[in-house]
Amino acid sequence: MTAKFENPTQDPVALRLVLSVVAIGFVALFLVLPLLIVFKEALADGLGKAFNAIIEPDALSSVRVSLLAAGIAVPLNTLFGISAAWAVAKHDFPGKTILVTLIDLPFSVSPVVSGLIYVLVFGLQGWFGSYLLDHDVHILFALPGIVLATIFVTFPFVARELIPLMVDQGRDEEEAAISLGASGFSTFCRVTLPNIKWGLLYAVLLCNARALGEFGAVSVVSGHIRGQTNTMPLHVELLYNNYDYVGAFAVAALLALLALLTLVFKSILEWRYADQLAAMHRH
Amino acid sequence: MSAFGLALTPMKLRQRRVLPGFGLSLGFTIFYLTVIVLIPLTALVIRPFELGFGGFWAAITTPRVLASLRLSFGMAAFAAVIDSFFGFIIAWVLVRYRFPGKGLLDALIDLPFALPTAVAGIALSTLYAPNGWIGGLLIPYGIRIAYTPWGVLVAMTFIGLPFTVRTLQPVMSEQSQDVEEAAATLGATRAQTIFRVVVPMLLPALLTGTAMAFARGAGEYGSIIFLAGNLPMISEIAPLLIITKLEQYDYAGAAAIGVVMLAASFVMLLALNALQSWAARRR
């Protein structure tokens, strides 16, 4: 009987083969090929040319602007995410569902609209435009605008990973710590933080990748001043539109390497801390 | 632990909040949400109505605006359907089958999340250009993708794929195979089991992923503009038209399109919430 037995939940071999080929083929065509072409084009004139395009002053300036914007946006959003998750997961209050939905909102807003809203607030014809002009404060077409747009597009990343995780972990451990006389701060540092650290790291990693790579929102507010307000993705666009393909793809390859590094770390975290991360994705 | 928790219950009733930091965390959360998200979004919603409702209506019903909205939403729907089809197969292969390189395939799925959209845009544009690796293969058949509306579709399919795969995957792996065995013992063929038992059970996740891919595609900018050619009335997406209007200092016109896109994302958000509660009820 065992020889004849076919597992009814297993697909026939032919179907398995076809579906595997379709899946791998689609991923190869739509995901792997674009990745390959980035490195192929970057190295079209040799490694030296690509390297020169990256250490050229305007490119380095774009790296600096990107790192600075992400360096401000990611810690702020991390602080916000922890604070929002603490409020939502560890306390009861009316309107919680609305708050969580509002936190998620920036995810479904088009990147261009994310930039547009700050133009409408701080632009010359915006709410505070003339006030800012009179006081010589530059927000648009300067770093503050880029930071604001970056904060907006990465706004929910940390909060939406931490909220389900902390809801899942409940309040018992913190309540025990408090009832044993620990202060709120040391309860957070010594009870909550160790419980959420891998989930937090995971969220910060994704938040950072998006912050470094954001294009649409930043494009609207940056003003594209070469060597001053161009981020790395904007520098890629500028070089590409100037037909400097090797330069564009060299900077693009740097961004692609960062993306691959992010994926590697993400996979390691997912594999190593599957339990904790699974709690976040079950919701 | 549970006995201890039970003993605490009467105390919890008297002392409403056991854990500290409620005021601080909720206060900071609401402040940050208001400054970063709510005030700027209000600026967007109010702006187009400075010309009255008639002015708003006139701004969004010009043929060029209508064509761009139709392109963004129409192609996003098309791309979401493609993503849901191939996303289903990929998720199925990843959850059900075992083969070498599966971990790599799994990690690659997130590439469109991690890769900056501008990098994806120039890579896709190079691949699908008439002299590119893929574009060159299609030219003899008279098929052009780059610089046509089909370029919009390709870019949207690229960025939407992870949404369908990643919403289906956890649901598929949690789904018990008992029901499939039950169907098989009751005499169902494998095809009947899949289409009448498995797929209906996965329907909420499939629809959620499709809706997310659609929302992301409709708002997408970075990966499309390099590939689409951006011809007004033909391959000009709505987010690009917002930027064009901003460059012409037509803030109200830009905001009018932004409001339509925001309204669409609101509807999608509500639909997603409804889908999720439907899925929860079915569980």
Coordinates of C-alpha atoms in Angstrom, one line a residue:
Chain A
M1 CA 0.0 0.0 0.0
T2 CA 2.8 2.4 0.8
A3 CA 4.2 2.0 -2.6
K4 CA 1.0 3.1 -4.3
F5 CA 0.2 5.8 -1.8
E6 CA 0.1 9.3 -3.1
N7 CA 0.0 12.2 -0.7
P8 CA -3.3 14.0 -1.5
T9 CA -1.9 17.4 -0.4
Q10 CA 1.1 17.2 -2.7
D11 CA 0.9 18.5 -6.2
P12 CA 1.7 16.1 -9.1
V13 CA 5.3 16.3 -10.2
A14 CA 4.5 17.9 -13.5
L15 CA 2.5 20.7 -11.9
R16 CA 5.3 21.2 -9.3
L17 CA 7.8 21.5 -12.1
V18 CA 5.7 24.0 -14.1
L19 CA 4.9 26.2 -11.2
S20 CA 8.5 26.3 -10.0
V21 CA 9.7 27.2 -13.4
V22 CA 7.0 30.0 -13.7
A23 CA 7.9 31.3 -10.2
I24 CA 11.7 31.3 -10.8
G25 CA 11.3 32.6 -14.3
F26 CA 9.1 35.5 -13.3
V27 CA 11.5 36.5 -10.5
A28 CA 14.5 36.2 -12.8
L29 CA 12.9 38.3 -15.5
F30 CA 11.3 41.0 -13.3
L31 CA 13.7 41.2 -10.3
V32 CA 17.1 39.6 -11.1
L33 CA 17.6 41.0 -14.6
P34 CA 17.1 44.7 -13.5
L35 CA 19.6 44.1 -10.7
L36 CA 22.1 42.6 -13.0
I37 CA 21.9 45.4 -15.6
V38 CA 22.7 48.0 -12.9
F39 CA 26.1 46.4 -12.2
K40 CA 26.7 45.6 -15.9
E41 CA 26.1 49.2 -17.0
A42 CA 28.1 50.6 -14.0
L43 CA 31.1 48.5 -15.0
A44 CA 30.6 49.1 -18.8
D45 CA 33.8 51.2 -19.0
G46 CA 35.7 49.4 -16.2
L47 CA 35.8 49.5 -12.5
G48 CA 38.0 52.7 -12.5
K49 CA 35.4 54.8 -14.3
A50 CA 32.7 53.7 -12.0
F51 CA 34.8 54.4 -9.0
N52 CA 35.6 57.9 -10.2
A53 CA 31.9 58.6 -10.7
I54 CA 31.3 57.8 -7.1
I55 CA 34.2 59.8 -5.6
E56 CA 33.5 62.9 -7.8
P57 CA 32.5 65.9 -5.5
D58 CA 28.9 66.2 -6.6
A59 CA 28.3 62.4 -6.0
L60 CA 30.0 62.6 -2.6
S61 CA 27.8 65.6 -1.7
S62 CA 24.7 63.6 -2.7
V63 CA 26.0 60.7 -0.4
R64 CA 26.4 63.2 2.4
V65 CA 22.9 64.7 1.9
S66 CA 21.3 61.3 1.8
L67 CA 23.2 60.1 5.0
L68 CA 22.3 63.3 6.8
A69 CA 18.6 63.1 5.9
A70 CA 18.4 59.4 6.9
G71 CA 20.5 60.2 10.0
I72 CA 17.9 62.6 11.2
A73 CA 14.7 61.0 9.9
V74 CA 15.4 57.4 11.1
P75 CA 16.1 58.2 14.8
L76 CA 13.1 60.5 15.0
N77 CA 10.8 57.9 13.5
T78 CA 12.3 55.3 15.8
L79 CA 11.6 57.4 18.8
F80 CA 8.1 58.0 17.5
G81 CA 7.6 54.3 16.8
I82 CA 8.6 53.3 20.3
S83 CA 6.5 56.0 21.8
A84 CA 3.4 55.1 19.7
A85 CA 3.8 51.4 20.4
W86 CA 4.2 52.0 24.2
A87 CA 1.0 54.1 24.2
V88 CA -1.0 51.7 22.0
A89 CA 0.2 48.3 23.3
K90 CA 0.6 49.0 27.0
H91 CA -2.4 51.2 27.7
D92 CA -6.1 51.4 26.9
F93 CA -7.7 54.5 25.6
P94 CA -10.6 55.4 23.3
G95 CA -9.8 56.1 19.6
K96 CA -6.9 53.6 19.5
T97 CA -8.0 52.1 16.2
I98 CA -8.2 55.6 14.6
L99 CA -4.8 56.4 15.8
V100 CA -3.3 53.2 14.4
T101 CA -5.0 53.8 11.1
L102 CA -3.7 57.4 10.9
I103 CA -0.2 56.2 11.7
D104 CA -0.4 53.8 8.7
L105 CA -1.7 56.6 6.4
P106 CA 1.6 57.8 5.0
F107 CA 2.2 54.3 3.5
S108 CA -0.8 54.7 1.2
V109 CA 0.0 58.2 0.1
S110 CA 1.8 58.6 -3.2
P111 CA 5.4 59.8 -2.7
V112 CA 4.8 62.8 -4.9
V113 CA 1.8 63.8 -2.8
S114 CA 4.1 63.3 0.3
G115 CA 6.4 66.0 -1.1
L116 CA 3.5 68.2 -2.3
I117 CA 2.0 68.7 1.1
Y118 CA 5.2 70.3 2.4
V119 CA 5.3 72.6 -0.6
L120 CA 1.8 73.7 0.2
V121 CA 2.8 74.5 3.8
F122 CA 6.3 75.9 3.3
G123 CA 6.4 76.9 -0.4
L124 CA 6.3 80.5 -1.6
Q125 CA 2.6 80.3 -2.1
G126 CA 2.1 78.1 0.9
W127 CA 0.8 78.7 4.4
F128 CA 4.0 79.9 5.9
G129 CA 5.8 80.9 2.7
S130 CA 5.9 84.6 3.1
Y131 CA 6.7 84.4 6.8
L132 CA 9.6 82.1 6.1
L133 CA 10.8 84.4 3.3
D134 CA 10.7 87.5 5.6
H135 CA 12.7 85.7 8.2
D136 CA 15.2 84.2 5.7
V137 CA 14.4 80.6 6.8
H138 CA 14.9 78.0 4.1
I139 CA 12.9 74.8 4.4
L140 CA 12.0 74.0 0.8
F141 CA 14.9 73.4 -1.6
A142 CA 17.1 72.9 1.4
L143 CA 17.9 70.1 3.9
P144 CA 15.0 70.7 6.3
G145 CA 12.5 70.0 3.4
I146 CA 14.4 66.8 2.4
V147 CA 14.4 65.7 6.0
L148 CA 10.6 66.4 6.4
A149 CA 9.7 64.5 3.2
T150 CA 11.9 61.6 4.3
I151 CA 10.3 61.5 7.7
F152 CA 6.9 61.4 6.1
V153 CA 7.5 58.5 3.8
T154 CA 9.2 56.4 6.5
F155 CA 6.8 57.6 9.2
P156 CA 5.0 54.3 9.9
F157 CA 7.9 51.8 9.5
V158 CA 8.9 51.4 13.2
A159 CA 5.5 52.0 14.7
R160 CA 3.7 49.4 12.5
E161 CA 6.3 46.7 13.3
L162 CA 6.5 47.4 17.0
I163 CA 2.8 47.8 17.7
P164 CA 1.7 44.2 16.9
L165 CA 4.9 42.8 18.5
M166 CA 4.3 44.7 21.8
V167 CA 0.5 43.9 21.8
D168 CA 1.5 40.3 21.4
Q169 CA 3.9 40.4 24.3
G170 CA 1.3 41.8 26.6
R171 CA 1.8 43.8 29.8
D172 CA 2.5 41.1 32.5
E173 CA 6.3 41.5 32.5
E174 CA 6.2 45.3 32.8
E175 CA 3.5 45.2 35.4
A176 CA 5.5 42.7 37.4
A177 CA 8.6 44.9 37.2
I178 CA 6.7 48.0 38.3
S179 CA 5.0 46.2 41.2
L180 CA 8.4 45.1 42.3
G181 CA 9.4 48.7 42.5
A182 CA 11.3 49.3 39.3
S183 CA 11.0 52.8 37.8
G184 CA 9.2 53.3 34.5
F185 CA 12.5 54.1 32.7
S186 CA 14.3 51.1 34.0
T187 CA 11.3 48.8 33.3
F188 CA 11.4 50.0 29.7
C189 CA 15.2 49.6 29.4
R190 CA 15.5 46.2 31.2
V191 CA 12.2 44.5 30.4
T192 CA 10.6 45.9 27.3
L193 CA 13.7 46.8 25.2
P194 CA 15.3 43.3 25.5
N195 CA 12.0 41.8 24.4
I196 CA 11.6 44.0 21.3
K197 CA 15.2 44.6 20.3
W198 CA 15.3 42.3 17.2
G199 CA 12.0 43.5 16.0
L200 CA 13.2 47.1 16.5
L201 CA 16.4 46.5 14.6
Y202 CA 14.5 44.9 11.8
A203 CA 12.2 47.9 11.6
V204 CA 15.0 50.4 11.7
L205 CA 16.8 48.5 8.9
L206 CA 13.8 48.8 6.6
C207 CA 13.1 52.4 7.6
N208 CA 16.7 53.3 6.8
A209 CA 16.7 51.5 3.4
R210 CA 13.6 53.5 2.4
A211 CA 15.0 56.8 3.8
L212 CA 18.2 56.4 1.7
G213 CA 16.3 55.4 -1.4
E214 CA 13.3 57.8 -1.4
F215 CA 12.9 59.6 -4.7
G216 CA 9.5 61.0 -5.5
A217 CA 8.8 62.9 -2.3
V218 CA 12.4 64.2 -2.0
S219 CA 12.3 65.1 -5.7
V220 CA 9.4 67.6 -5.1
V221 CA 11.0 69.4 -2.2
S222 CA 14.8 69.3 -2.9
G223 CA 15.0 71.8 -5.7
H224 CA 17.7 69.6 -7.4
I225 CA 20.6 71.9 -6.7
R226 CA 23.6 69.9 -7.9
G227 CA 26.2 69.5 -5.1
Q228 CA 23.9 70.9 -2.5
T229 CA 20.4 69.5 -2.2
N230 CA 20.7 66.4 -4.4
T231 CA 20.3 63.1 -2.6
M232 CA 21.8 59.9 -4.1
P233 CA 18.7 58.9 -6.0
L234 CA 18.3 62.4 -7.3
H235 CA 21.9 62.5 -8.4
V236 CA 21.3 59.2 -10.3
E237 CA 18.4 60.9 -12.1
L238 CA 20.5 64.0 -12.9
L239 CA 23.4 62.0 -14.4
Y240 CA 21.0 59.7 -16.3
N241 CA 19.1 62.7 -17.9
N242 CA 22.5 64.1 -18.9
Y243 CA 23.3 60.9 -20.7
D244 CA 26.1 60.1 -18.2
Y245 CA 25.1 56.5 -18.0
V246 CA 28.2 55.1 -16.4
G247 CA 28.0 57.8 -13.7
A248 CA 24.3 57.2 -13.2
F249 CA 24.7 53.4 -13.0
A250 CA 27.8 53.7 -10.8
V251 CA 25.8 55.6 -8.1
A252 CA 22.9 53.4 -8.7
A253 CA 25.1 50.3 -8.2
L254 CA 26.1 51.8 -4.8
L255 CA 22.5 52.1 -3.9
A256 CA 21.8 48.6 -5.2
L257 CA 24.6 47.3 -3.0
L258 CA 23.0 49.0 0.0
A259 CA 19.7 47.4 -0.9
L260 CA 21.3 44.0 -1.2
L261 CA 23.1 44.4 2.2
T262 CA 19.7 45.4 3.7
L263 CA 18.2 42.2 2.3
V264 CA 21.0 40.1 3.6
F265 CA 20.6 41.5 7.1
K266 CA 16.9 41.2 6.9
S267 CA 17.1 37.5 5.9
I268 CA 19.6 36.9 8.8
L269 CA 17.3 38.5 11.3
E270 CA 14.3 36.7 9.9
W271 CA 16.1 33.4 10.1
R272 CA 17.7 33.9 13.5
Y273 CA 14.8 35.5 15.3
A274 CA 11.9 33.9 13.5
D275 CA 9.8 33.7 16.7
Q276 CA 9.9 37.4 17.6
L277 CA 9.4 38.5 14.0
A278 CA 6.6 36.1 13.3
A279 CA 4.6 37.8 16.0
M280 CA 4.8 41.1 14.0
H281 CA 3.7 39.6 10.8
R282 CA 0.8 37.5 12.0
H283 CA -1.3 40.6 12.3
Chain B
M1 CA 1.9 33.8 36.3
S2 CA -1.8 33.7 35.5
A3 CA -2.8 33.2 39.1
F4 CA -0.7 36.2 40.0
G5 CA -2.4 38.2 37.2
L6 CA -5.8 37.2 38.5
A7 CA -4.9 38.4 42.0
L8 CA -3.9 41.7 40.5
T9 CA -7.1 42.3 38.7
P10 CA -9.0 44.0 41.6
M11 CA -6.0 46.3 42.1
K12 CA -5.9 47.1 38.5
L13 CA -9.5 48.2 38.6
R14 CA -8.8 50.7 41.4
Q15 CA -5.6 52.0 40.0
R16 CA -6.5 52.6 36.4
R17 CA -3.0 52.7 34.9
V18 CA -0.4 50.3 36.2
L19 CA 2.3 51.2 33.7
P20 CA 3.7 54.7 33.6
G21 CA 4.4 56.9 30.7
F22 CA 1.0 57.0 29.2
G23 CA 0.7 60.8 29.0
L24 CA 4.2 61.3 27.7
S25 CA 4.1 58.6 25.0
L26 CA 0.6 59.3 23.8
G27 CA 1.3 63.1 23.9
F28 CA 4.4 62.8 21.9
T29 CA 2.7 60.4 19.4
I30 CA -0.2 62.7 18.8
F31 CA 2.1 65.8 18.6
Y32 CA 4.4 64.2 16.1
L33 CA 1.5 62.8 14.0
T34 CA -0.1 66.2 13.9
V35 CA 3.0 68.1 12.9
I36 CA 4.3 65.6 10.3
V37 CA 1.1 64.2 8.9
L38 CA -2.1 65.9 9.8
I39 CA -1.3 69.6 9.4
P40 CA 0.4 69.1 6.0
L41 CA -2.4 66.8 4.8
T42 CA -4.9 69.5 5.8
A43 CA -3.0 72.0 3.8
L44 CA -3.4 69.7 0.8
V45 CA -7.1 69.1 1.3
I46 CA -8.0 72.8 1.7
R47 CA -5.8 74.1 -1.1
P48 CA -7.8 73.2 -4.2
F49 CA -11.0 74.6 -2.8
E50 CA -9.7 78.2 -2.7
L51 CA -11.3 78.4 -6.1
G52 CA -14.5 76.9 -4.8
F53 CA -15.8 73.4 -5.6
G54 CA -16.3 74.5 -9.2
G55 CA -12.6 75.4 -9.5
F56 CA -11.6 72.1 -8.0
W57 CA -13.9 70.2 -10.4
A58 CA -12.7 72.2 -13.4
A59 CA -9.1 71.5 -12.4
I60 CA -9.5 67.7 -12.2
T61 CA -11.7 67.3 -15.3
T62 CA -9.4 68.7 -17.9
P63 CA -8.7 66.0 -20.5
R64 CA -5.0 65.9 -19.6
V65 CA -5.6 65.3 -15.9
L66 CA -8.3 62.7 -16.6
A67 CA -6.0 60.9 -19.0
S68 CA -3.2 60.8 -16.3
L69 CA -5.6 59.6 -13.6
R70 CA -7.0 56.9 -15.9
L71 CA -3.5 55.8 -16.8
S72 CA -2.3 55.7 -13.1
F73 CA -5.3 53.9 -11.8
G74 CA -6.0 51.7 -14.8
M75 CA -2.5 50.4 -15.2
A76 CA -2.2 50.0 -11.4
A77 CA -5.2 47.7 -11.5
F78 CA -3.8 45.8 -14.4
A79 CA -0.4 45.4 -12.7
A80 CA -2.1 44.4 -9.4
V81 CA -3.9 41.5 -11.2
I82 CA -0.6 40.3 -12.8
D83 CA 1.1 40.5 -9.4
S84 CA -1.7 38.6 -7.7
F85 CA -1.5 35.8 -10.3
F86 CA 2.3 35.4 -10.3
G87 CA 2.4 36.3 -6.6
F88 CA 0.1 33.4 -5.8
I89 CA 2.3 31.0 -7.8
I90 CA 5.5 32.3 -6.2
A91 CA 4.1 32.2 -2.7
W92 CA 2.8 28.7 -3.3
V93 CA 6.1 27.5 -4.6
L94 CA 7.9 29.1 -1.6
V95 CA 5.6 27.6 1.0
R96 CA 4.9 24.2 -0.5
Y97 CA 7.9 23.0 -2.4
R98 CA 11.5 22.3 -1.5
F99 CA 14.3 23.0 -3.9
P100 CA 17.8 24.3 -3.8
G101 CA 18.1 28.1 -3.9
K102 CA 14.7 28.5 -2.3
G103 CA 16.1 30.8 0.4
L104 CA 17.6 33.0 -2.2
L105 CA 14.4 33.2 -4.2
D106 CA 12.6 34.1 -1.0
A107 CA 15.0 36.9 -0.1
L108 CA 14.9 38.3 -3.6
I109 CA 11.2 38.9 -3.4
D110 CA 11.8 42.0 -1.2
L111 CA 14.1 43.6 -3.7
P112 CA 11.5 46.1 -5.0
F113 CA 11.0 47.2 -1.3
A114 CA 14.7 47.7 -0.8
L115 CA 15.9 49.0 -4.2
P116 CA 15.4 52.7 -4.6
T117 CA 12.8 53.4 -7.2
A118 CA 15.1 55.6 -9.3
V119 CA 17.5 52.7 -9.6
A120 CA 14.7 50.4 -10.6
G121 CA 13.6 53.0 -13.1
I122 CA 16.9 53.4 -15.0
A123 CA 17.5 49.6 -14.9
L124 CA 14.0 48.8 -16.3
S125 CA 14.4 51.6 -18.9
T126 CA 17.7 50.2 -20.0
L127 CA 16.3 46.6 -20.2
Y128 CA 13.2 47.5 -22.1
A129 CA 14.6 50.2 -24.4
P130 CA 14.5 49.2 -28.1
N131 CA 18.2 48.3 -27.9
G132 CA 18.0 46.7 -24.5
W133 CA 18.2 43.0 -23.5
I134 CA 14.4 42.6 -23.4
G135 CA 13.3 45.5 -25.6
G136 CA 15.6 44.3 -28.3
L137 CA 13.9 40.8 -28.3
L138 CA 10.4 42.3 -28.6
I139 CA 11.1 44.9 -31.3
P140 CA 11.0 42.3 -34.2
Y141 CA 7.5 41.5 -33.1
G142 CA 6.5 45.1 -33.2
I143 CA 6.1 45.3 -29.4
R144 CA 7.4 48.4 -27.8
I145 CA 7.4 48.7 -24.0
A146 CA 9.8 51.6 -23.1
Y147 CA 8.3 55.0 -23.7
T148 CA 4.8 53.7 -24.1
P149 CA 2.0 53.0 -21.5
W150 CA 3.2 49.4 -21.3
G151 CA 6.3 50.8 -19.6
V152 CA 4.1 52.1 -16.9
L153 CA 2.6 48.6 -16.5
V154 CA 6.1 46.9 -16.3
A155 CA 7.3 49.3 -13.6
M156 CA 4.1 49.0 -11.6
T157 CA 4.3 45.2 -11.8
F158 CA 7.9 45.3 -10.6
I159 CA 7.1 47.4 -7.5
G160 CA 3.9 45.6 -6.6
L161 CA 5.1 42.0 -6.6
P162 CA 6.3 41.8 -3.0
F163 CA 2.9 43.0 -1.6
T164 CA 1.0 40.0 -3.0
V165 CA 3.7 37.4 -2.2
R166 CA 4.3 38.7 1.3
T167 CA 0.6 38.8 2.3
L168 CA -0.1 35.4 0.9
Q169 CA 3.0 33.6 2.3
P170 CA 2.2 33.7 6.0
V171 CA -1.4 32.7 5.5
M172 CA -0.5 29.8 3.2
S173 CA 2.1 28.5 5.7
E174 CA -0.3 28.7 8.6
Q175 CA -3.1 27.0 6.7
S176 CA -3.7 23.5 7.9
Q177 CA -3.5 20.9 5.2
D178 CA -6.2 18.8 7.0
V179 CA -8.9 20.4 4.9
E180 CA -7.1 19.3 1.7
E181 CA -6.9 15.8 3.0
A182 CA -10.5 15.9 3.9
A183 CA -11.4 17.1 0.4
A184 CA -9.3 14.3 -1.1
T185 CA -10.9 11.6 1.1
L186 CA -14.3 12.8 0.0
G187 CA -13.3 12.2 -3.6
A188 CA -12.3 15.6 -4.8
T189 CA -9.6 15.8 -7.5
R190 CA -6.5 17.9 -6.8
A191 CA -7.8 20.6 -9.1
Q192 CA -11.2 20.7 -7.3
T193 CA -9.4 20.8 -3.9
I194 CA -7.3 23.7 -5.0
F195 CA -10.0 25.8 -6.7
R196 CA -12.8 25.1 -4.3
V197 CA -11.1 24.7 -1.0
V198 CA -7.6 26.2 -1.0
V199 CA -8.2 29.4 -3.1
P200 CA -11.4 30.4 -1.3
M201 CA -9.6 30.1 2.0
L202 CA -6.8 32.3 0.7
L203 CA -9.1 34.9 -0.9
P204 CA -8.9 37.6 1.9
A205 CA -5.1 37.5 1.8
L206 CA -5.1 37.5 -2.0
L207 CA -7.4 40.5 -2.2
T208 CA -5.4 42.3 0.5
G209 CA -2.2 41.9 -1.3
T210 CA -3.8 42.9 -4.6
A211 CA -5.2 46.0 -3.0
M212 CA -1.8 46.9 -1.6
A213 CA -0.1 46.4 -4.9
F214 CA -2.8 48.5 -6.6
A215 CA -2.4 51.4 -4.1
R216 CA 1.4 51.3 -4.4
G217 CA 1.2 51.3 -8.2
A218 CA -1.3 54.1 -8.5
G219 CA 0.9 56.4 -6.5
E220 CA 4.3 55.3 -7.9
Y221 CA 6.5 57.8 -9.5
G222 CA 10.3 57.0 -9.4
S223 CA 10.4 53.8 -11.3
I224 CA 7.9 54.8 -13.9
I225 CA 9.2 58.2 -15.2
F226 CA 12.4 56.8 -16.7
L227 CA 10.5 54.1 -18.5
A228 CA 7.2 55.6 -19.7
G229 CA 8.3 58.4 -22.0
N230 CA 5.9 60.8 -20.2
L231 CA 3.9 61.9 -23.2
P232 CA 0.9 64.0 -22.2
M233 CA -2.4 62.2 -22.7
I234 CA -0.6 58.9 -23.5
S235 CA 2.0 57.9 -21.0
E236 CA 1.9 60.7 -18.4
I237 CA 1.1 59.4 -14.9
A238 CA -0.8 61.5 -12.4
P239 CA 2.1 62.0 -9.9
L240 CA 4.2 63.4 -12.8
L241 CA 1.4 65.8 -13.7
I242 CA 1.4 67.0 -10.1
I243 CA 5.1 67.9 -10.4
T244 CA 4.6 69.5 -13.8
K245 CA 1.9 71.7 -12.3
L246 CA 4.1 72.6 -9.4
E247 CA 6.8 73.7 -11.7
Q248 CA 4.3 76.0 -13.4
Y249 CA 3.4 77.4 -9.9
D250 CA -0.1 76.0 -10.3
Y251 CA -0.3 75.0 -6.7
A252 CA -4.1 74.7 -6.7
G253 CA -4.1 72.5 -9.8
A254 CA -1.3 70.3 -8.3
A255 CA -3.2 70.1 -5.0
A256 CA -6.4 69.1 -6.8
I257 CA -4.8 66.0 -8.4
G258 CA -3.2 65.3 -5.0
V259 CA -6.6 65.4 -3.3
V260 CA -8.0 62.9 -5.8
M261 CA -5.1 60.6 -5.2
L262 CA -5.4 61.0 -1.4
A263 CA -9.1 60.3 -1.5
A264 CA -8.3 57.1 -3.5
S265 CA -5.7 56.0 -0.9
F266 CA -8.3 56.7 1.9
V267 CA -10.8 54.5 0.1
M268 CA -8.1 51.8 -0.3
L269 CA -7.2 52.0 3.3
L270 CA -10.9 51.6 4.3
A271 CA -11.2 48.7 1.9
L272 CA -8.1 47.1 3.4
N273 CA -9.4 47.5 6.9
A274 CA -12.8 45.9 5.9
L275 CA -10.9 43.1 4.2
Q276 CA -8.9 42.4 7.3
S277 CA -11.9 42.3 9.6
W278 CA -13.6 40.0 7.0
A279 CA -10.5 37.7 7.1
A280 CA -10.5 37.8 11.0
R281 CA -14.2 36.8 11.1
R282 CA -13.6 33.9 8.7
R283 CA -10.8 32.5 10.8

